[in-house]
Structures are given as C-alpha cells and as structure tokens.
C-alpha cells in the first residue's frame, strides 16, 4: 500500500518512470525514482527484453515511517498521516535530494509494454524481475485451487498486522499470461 510506479527500461537501462496517474497518463517522477536503492538503473541477468515497463509499488515500512515522523518532529516540521501519504509525498518532491533522504522501498510485481516477455506465466516473469535486480514480495505464492486461495487469504489475514508494511489485501492473478490476455480481451479483469 503505497504509490504505484511504472519504470521503463530500454536495452536494460532505466530511461523513465511515472506514477499510474489516471491509468493512461501519469506524472513523470524519473529523477526521484533514480534515488531509490530498490530500483536498478541497469538490469542484470538474462532474457532482458529490448523494451520493458516494470510496474510496482513504492512504499514505506511501518518502522521507517515512525522514524521519519520522529525526525520531522525533531526538525519541528509537520508529521505524515500514514506511510502511503509519506511515500506518495516523497516521490512527488521537486528536489530529488529530499526523496533520496526518505526510506522508500519498491516491490516489482507486473509489467506494461514489453517487446518480449521472459516467461509465459506471472510467476515466471516475477522470478525474472528478481534475477534482473528487483525486490519482489516474498509473500507471493502459487495456488492450484480455490481452496488453496482461500487458505492463503486466511493465513495472510492472520499475518497482516505483523507484516511491517500496509497492504490493501490479497490480489489473485491467473498465472498463465495467455489466459490473462484472453480474460482482458473478453472484458474481464
């Protein structure tokens, strides 16, 4: 639970990043994204497409949020309401040095435009993200039935308060990319 960001790589090099915005047009936050240690400026590994847009979430952990607010109080500045607002406000700074001073993290989880995909499944693509240098959420799991999905949901519900960062909830994805595309073509999401 933070701010969604889209990162564009060409020939393995980070060339730009934006917020999700209205779903079509986002705010250019490239300079600020360059300050995040979880975002590689150059991808490493194999099967890197000529062009790929990595989608993910910029967030702040609870511990980092508390520490940031303590610094704000010491400096007699306003405190942030919650980690989501702190992350979003930090990315929208005009001065990248301010963004760099904030404890922001990034989880990669999806893609947009891609000249090719490194795998035919969501899980395979996310594994490629890890190989390329991204942090992905270690709680991502592959379920093989509705019962598995419900068990996972309930297990995560029990862990939610102790994760160390906020989440909106569980997102289920069909693992096979071809089936995801077929669902979108039919107007299903």
mmCIF file of C-alpha atoms in Angstrom:
data_model
loop_
_atom_site.group_PDB
_atom_site.id
_atom_site.type_symbol
_atom_site.label_atom_id
_atom_site.label_comp_id
_atom_site.label_asym_id
_atom_site.label_seq_id
_atom_site.Cartn_x
_atom_site.Cartn_y
_atom_site.Cartn_z
ATOM 1 C CA UNK A 1 0.000 0.000 0.000
ATOM 2 C CA UNK A 2 1.906 2.968 -1.338
ATOM 3 C CA UNK A 3 2.185 4.609 -4.724
ATOM 4 C CA UNK A 4 2.130 2.647 -7.966
ATOM 5 C CA UNK A 5 5.006 3.370 -10.308
ATOM 6 C CA UNK A 6 5.829 2.372 -13.882
ATOM 7 C CA UNK A 7 9.503 2.045 -14.793
ATOM 8 C CA UNK A 8 10.601 1.948 -18.445
ATOM 9 C CA UNK A 9 13.782 0.132 -19.451
ATOM 10 C CA UNK A 10 15.297 0.213 -22.924
ATOM 11 C CA UNK A 11 18.149 -2.189 -23.662
ATOM 12 C CA UNK A 12 18.285 -2.905 -19.933
ATOM 13 C CA UNK A 13 18.753 0.749 -18.920
ATOM 14 C CA UNK A 14 16.233 2.698 -16.837
ATOM 15 C CA UNK A 15 15.034 5.597 -19.020
ATOM 16 C CA UNK A 16 11.959 6.910 -17.233
ATOM 17 C CA UNK A 17 9.321 6.420 -14.614
ATOM 18 C CA UNK A 18 5.870 7.722 -13.835
ATOM 19 C CA UNK A 19 3.006 7.391 -11.416
ATOM 20 C CA UNK A 20 -0.034 5.427 -12.557
ATOM 21 C CA UNK A 21 -1.967 8.696 -12.789
ATOM 22 C CA UNK A 22 -5.375 8.218 -14.361
ATOM 23 C CA UNK A 23 -4.391 4.867 -15.851
ATOM 24 C CA UNK A 24 -3.344 6.434 -19.149
ATOM 25 C CA UNK A 25 -1.198 9.437 -18.239
ATOM 26 C CA UNK A 26 0.931 9.644 -15.101
ATOM 27 C CA UNK A 27 3.248 12.162 -13.501
ATOM 28 C CA UNK A 28 6.920 11.962 -14.537
ATOM 29 C CA UNK A 29 8.887 11.065 -11.385
ATOM 30 C CA UNK A 30 12.019 9.708 -13.092
ATOM 31 C CA UNK A 31 14.538 11.814 -11.162
ATOM 32 C CA UNK A 32 13.029 10.782 -7.842
ATOM 33 C CA UNK A 33 12.793 7.092 -8.743
ATOM 34 C CA UNK A 34 16.507 7.132 -9.560
ATOM 35 C CA UNK A 35 17.185 7.744 -5.854
ATOM 36 C CA UNK A 36 15.520 4.505 -4.674
ATOM 37 C CA UNK A 37 18.006 1.699 -3.934
ATOM 38 C CA UNK A 38 15.399 -0.976 -4.850
ATOM 39 C CA UNK A 39 15.188 0.316 -8.428
ATOM 40 C CA UNK A 40 18.115 -0.815 -10.591
ATOM 41 C CA UNK A 41 19.417 1.723 -13.079
ATOM 42 C CA UNK A 42 20.620 -1.145 -15.270
ATOM 43 C CA UNK A 43 19.084 -4.622 -15.388
ATOM 44 C CA UNK A 44 21.343 -7.640 -14.981
ATOM 45 C CA UNK A 45 20.737 -11.268 -15.875
ATOM 46 C CA UNK A 46 19.286 -12.978 -18.921
ATOM 47 C CA UNK A 47 16.224 -12.687 -21.164
ATOM 48 C CA UNK A 48 16.029 -8.909 -20.789
ATOM 49 C CA UNK A 49 13.683 -7.533 -23.472
ATOM 50 C CA UNK A 50 14.720 -4.564 -25.615
ATOM 51 C CA UNK A 51 11.841 -2.631 -24.028
ATOM 52 C CA UNK A 52 10.013 -3.447 -20.812
ATOM 53 C CA UNK A 53 7.873 -1.459 -18.438
ATOM 54 C CA UNK A 54 8.070 -2.760 -14.882
ATOM 55 C CA UNK A 55 5.151 -1.971 -12.628
ATOM 56 C CA UNK A 56 5.297 -1.987 -8.886
ATOM 57 C CA UNK A 57 4.634 -0.242 -5.620
ATOM 58 C CA UNK A 58 6.744 2.365 -3.838
ATOM 59 C CA UNK A 59 6.060 2.056 -0.138
ATOM 60 C CA UNK A 60 7.396 2.817 3.326
ATOM 61 C CA UNK A 61 7.635 0.272 6.136
ATOM 62 C CA UNK A 62 5.987 0.979 9.475
ATOM 63 C CA UNK A 63 9.370 1.234 11.242
ATOM 64 C CA UNK A 64 10.736 3.635 8.618
ATOM 65 C CA UNK A 65 7.545 5.703 8.773
ATOM 66 C CA UNK A 66 7.835 6.024 12.552
ATOM 67 C CA UNK A 67 11.498 7.022 12.291
ATOM 68 C CA UNK A 68 10.692 9.597 9.577
ATOM 69 C CA UNK A 69 7.972 11.174 11.703
ATOM 70 C CA UNK A 70 10.346 11.303 14.683
ATOM 71 C CA UNK A 71 12.826 13.229 12.504
ATOM 72 C CA UNK A 72 10.013 15.523 11.371
ATOM 73 C CA UNK A 73 9.098 16.266 14.996
ATOM 74 C CA UNK A 74 12.750 16.920 15.914
ATOM 75 C CA UNK A 75 13.016 19.347 12.991
ATOM 76 C CA UNK A 76 9.717 20.964 14.061
ATOM 77 C CA UNK A 77 8.094 20.018 10.753
ATOM 78 C CA UNK A 78 4.677 18.525 10.051
ATOM 79 C CA UNK A 79 4.314 14.789 10.527
ATOM 80 C CA UNK A 80 2.873 12.485 7.897
ATOM 81 C CA UNK A 81 -0.576 10.961 8.368
ATOM 82 C CA UNK A 82 0.333 7.451 7.214
ATOM 83 C CA UNK A 83 3.007 5.535 5.282
ATOM 84 C CA UNK A 84 1.071 5.748 1.994
ATOM 85 C CA UNK A 85 0.906 9.553 2.108
ATOM 86 C CA UNK A 86 4.549 9.728 3.175
ATOM 87 C CA UNK A 87 5.620 7.573 0.214
ATOM 88 C CA UNK A 88 3.466 9.473 -2.282
ATOM 89 C CA UNK A 89 4.591 12.868 -0.989
ATOM 90 C CA UNK A 90 8.216 11.778 -1.022
ATOM 91 C CA UNK A 91 8.026 10.747 -4.685
ATOM 92 C CA UNK A 92 6.380 13.981 -5.728
ATOM 93 C CA UNK A 93 9.118 16.225 -4.338
ATOM 94 C CA UNK A 94 10.623 18.744 -6.737
ATOM 95 C CA UNK A 95 14.045 18.128 -5.186
ATOM 96 C CA UNK A 96 15.277 14.523 -5.640
ATOM 97 C CA UNK A 97 17.595 15.025 -2.641
ATOM 98 C CA UNK A 98 14.518 15.107 -0.406
ATOM 99 C CA UNK A 99 13.246 11.893 -1.987
ATOM 100 C CA UNK A 100 16.677 10.304 -1.512
ATOM 101 C CA UNK A 101 16.565 11.167 2.198
ATOM 102 C CA UNK A 102 13.307 9.253 2.671
ATOM 103 C CA UNK A 103 13.256 5.497 3.420
ATOM 104 C CA UNK A 104 11.350 4.357 0.326
ATOM 105 C CA UNK A 105 11.208 0.792 -0.957
ATOM 106 C CA UNK A 106 9.890 -0.802 -4.138
ATOM 107 C CA UNK A 107 8.253 -4.150 -4.906
ATOM 108 C CA UNK A 108 8.068 -5.131 -8.617
ATOM 109 C CA UNK A 109 5.003 -7.216 -9.457
ATOM 110 C CA UNK A 110 3.759 -6.623 -13.013
ATOM 111 C CA UNK A 111 4.594 -5.227 -16.429
ATOM 112 C CA UNK A 112 3.160 -2.970 -19.079
ATOM 113 C CA UNK A 113 4.630 -2.505 -22.527
ATOM 114 C CA UNK A 114 7.164 -5.198 -23.386
ATOM 115 C CA UNK A 115 8.903 -6.062 -26.631
ATOM 116 C CA UNK A 116 9.019 -9.646 -25.300
ATOM 117 C CA UNK A 117 8.278 -11.385 -22.016
ATOM 118 C CA UNK A 118 10.873 -13.549 -20.251
ATOM 119 C CA UNK A 119 8.306 -16.239 -19.352
ATOM 120 C CA UNK A 120 4.769 -17.355 -20.144
ATOM 121 C CA UNK A 121 3.499 -17.102 -16.569
ATOM 122 C CA UNK A 122 3.091 -14.330 -14.000
ATOM 123 C CA UNK A 123 5.250 -16.262 -11.532
ATOM 124 C CA UNK A 124 7.971 -16.817 -14.149
ATOM 125 C CA UNK A 125 8.023 -13.151 -15.067
ATOM 126 C CA UNK A 126 8.219 -12.075 -11.407
ATOM 127 C CA UNK A 127 11.108 -14.533 -10.958
ATOM 128 C CA UNK A 128 12.828 -12.807 -13.904
ATOM 129 C CA UNK A 129 12.316 -9.464 -12.149
ATOM 130 C CA UNK A 130 14.273 -10.850 -9.192
ATOM 131 C CA UNK A 131 17.058 -12.044 -11.498
ATOM 132 C CA UNK A 132 17.186 -8.587 -13.083
ATOM 133 C CA UNK A 133 17.779 -6.951 -9.684
ATOM 134 C CA UNK A 134 14.314 -6.062 -8.390
ATOM 135 C CA UNK A 135 12.886 -6.797 -4.987
ATOM 136 C CA UNK A 136 9.628 -8.720 -5.239
ATOM 137 C CA UNK A 137 7.221 -9.526 -2.467
ATOM 138 C CA UNK A 138 8.305 -12.769 -0.768
ATOM 139 C CA UNK A 139 4.681 -13.467 0.167
ATOM 140 C CA UNK A 140 3.704 -14.098 -3.454
ATOM 141 C CA UNK A 141 2.615 -17.712 -3.755
ATOM 142 C CA UNK A 142 1.236 -20.005 -6.417
ATOM 143 C CA UNK A 143 -2.101 -21.639 -5.586
ATOM 144 C CA UNK A 144 -3.558 -24.567 -7.500
ATOM 145 C CA UNK A 145 -7.185 -24.484 -6.334
ATOM 146 C CA UNK A 146 -9.840 -22.232 -4.877
ATOM 147 C CA UNK A 147 -9.312 -23.963 -1.525
ATOM 148 C CA UNK A 148 -5.587 -23.090 -1.697
ATOM 149 C CA UNK A 149 -6.507 -19.486 -2.475
ATOM 150 C CA UNK A 150 -8.860 -19.269 0.495
ATOM 151 C CA UNK A 151 -6.313 -20.893 2.826
ATOM 152 C CA UNK A 152 -3.704 -18.392 1.684
ATOM 153 C CA UNK A 153 -6.107 -15.489 2.150
ATOM 154 C CA UNK A 154 -6.885 -16.534 5.725
ATOM 155 C CA UNK A 155 -3.212 -17.142 6.546
ATOM 156 C CA UNK A 156 -2.276 -13.686 5.250
ATOM 157 C CA UNK A 157 -5.187 -12.164 7.135
ATOM 158 C CA UNK A 158 -3.655 -13.537 10.349
ATOM 159 C CA UNK A 159 -0.199 -12.104 9.435
ATOM 160 C CA UNK A 160 -1.410 -8.747 8.154
ATOM 161 C CA UNK A 161 -0.762 -6.741 11.330
ATOM 162 C CA UNK A 162 2.792 -8.083 11.637
ATOM 163 C CA UNK A 163 3.965 -7.623 8.024
ATOM 164 C CA UNK A 164 5.768 -4.375 8.782
ATOM 165 C CA UNK A 165 4.013 -2.531 5.929
ATOM 166 C CA UNK A 166 0.421 -1.827 4.919
ATOM 167 C CA UNK A 167 -1.470 -3.838 2.321
ATOM 168 C CA UNK A 168 -4.847 -3.285 0.735
ATOM 169 C CA UNK A 169 -5.488 -7.028 0.652
ATOM 170 C CA UNK A 170 -4.776 -10.096 -1.454
ATOM 171 C CA UNK A 171 -4.639 -9.843 -5.249
ATOM 172 C CA UNK A 172 -5.318 -13.012 -7.209
ATOM 173 C CA UNK A 173 -3.864 -13.351 -10.715
ATOM 174 C CA UNK A 174 -4.228 -16.122 -13.258
ATOM 175 C CA UNK A 175 -0.666 -17.408 -13.654
ATOM 176 C CA UNK A 176 -0.711 -18.108 -17.400
ATOM 177 C CA UNK A 177 -0.218 -14.885 -19.362
ATOM 178 C CA UNK A 178 -2.199 -16.159 -22.359
ATOM 179 C CA UNK A 179 -5.224 -16.748 -20.115
ATOM 180 C CA UNK A 180 -4.814 -13.269 -18.568
ATOM 181 C CA UNK A 181 -4.835 -11.779 -22.079
ATOM 182 C CA UNK A 182 -7.901 -13.811 -23.067
ATOM 183 C CA UNK A 183 -9.755 -12.565 -19.977
ATOM 184 C CA UNK A 184 -8.882 -8.942 -20.777
ATOM 185 C CA UNK A 185 -9.999 -9.438 -24.392
ATOM 186 C CA UNK A 186 -13.375 -10.585 -23.047
ATOM 187 C CA UNK A 187 -13.644 -7.540 -20.799
ATOM 188 C CA UNK A 188 -12.874 -9.470 -17.604
ATOM 189 C CA UNK A 189 -10.276 -8.216 -15.130
#
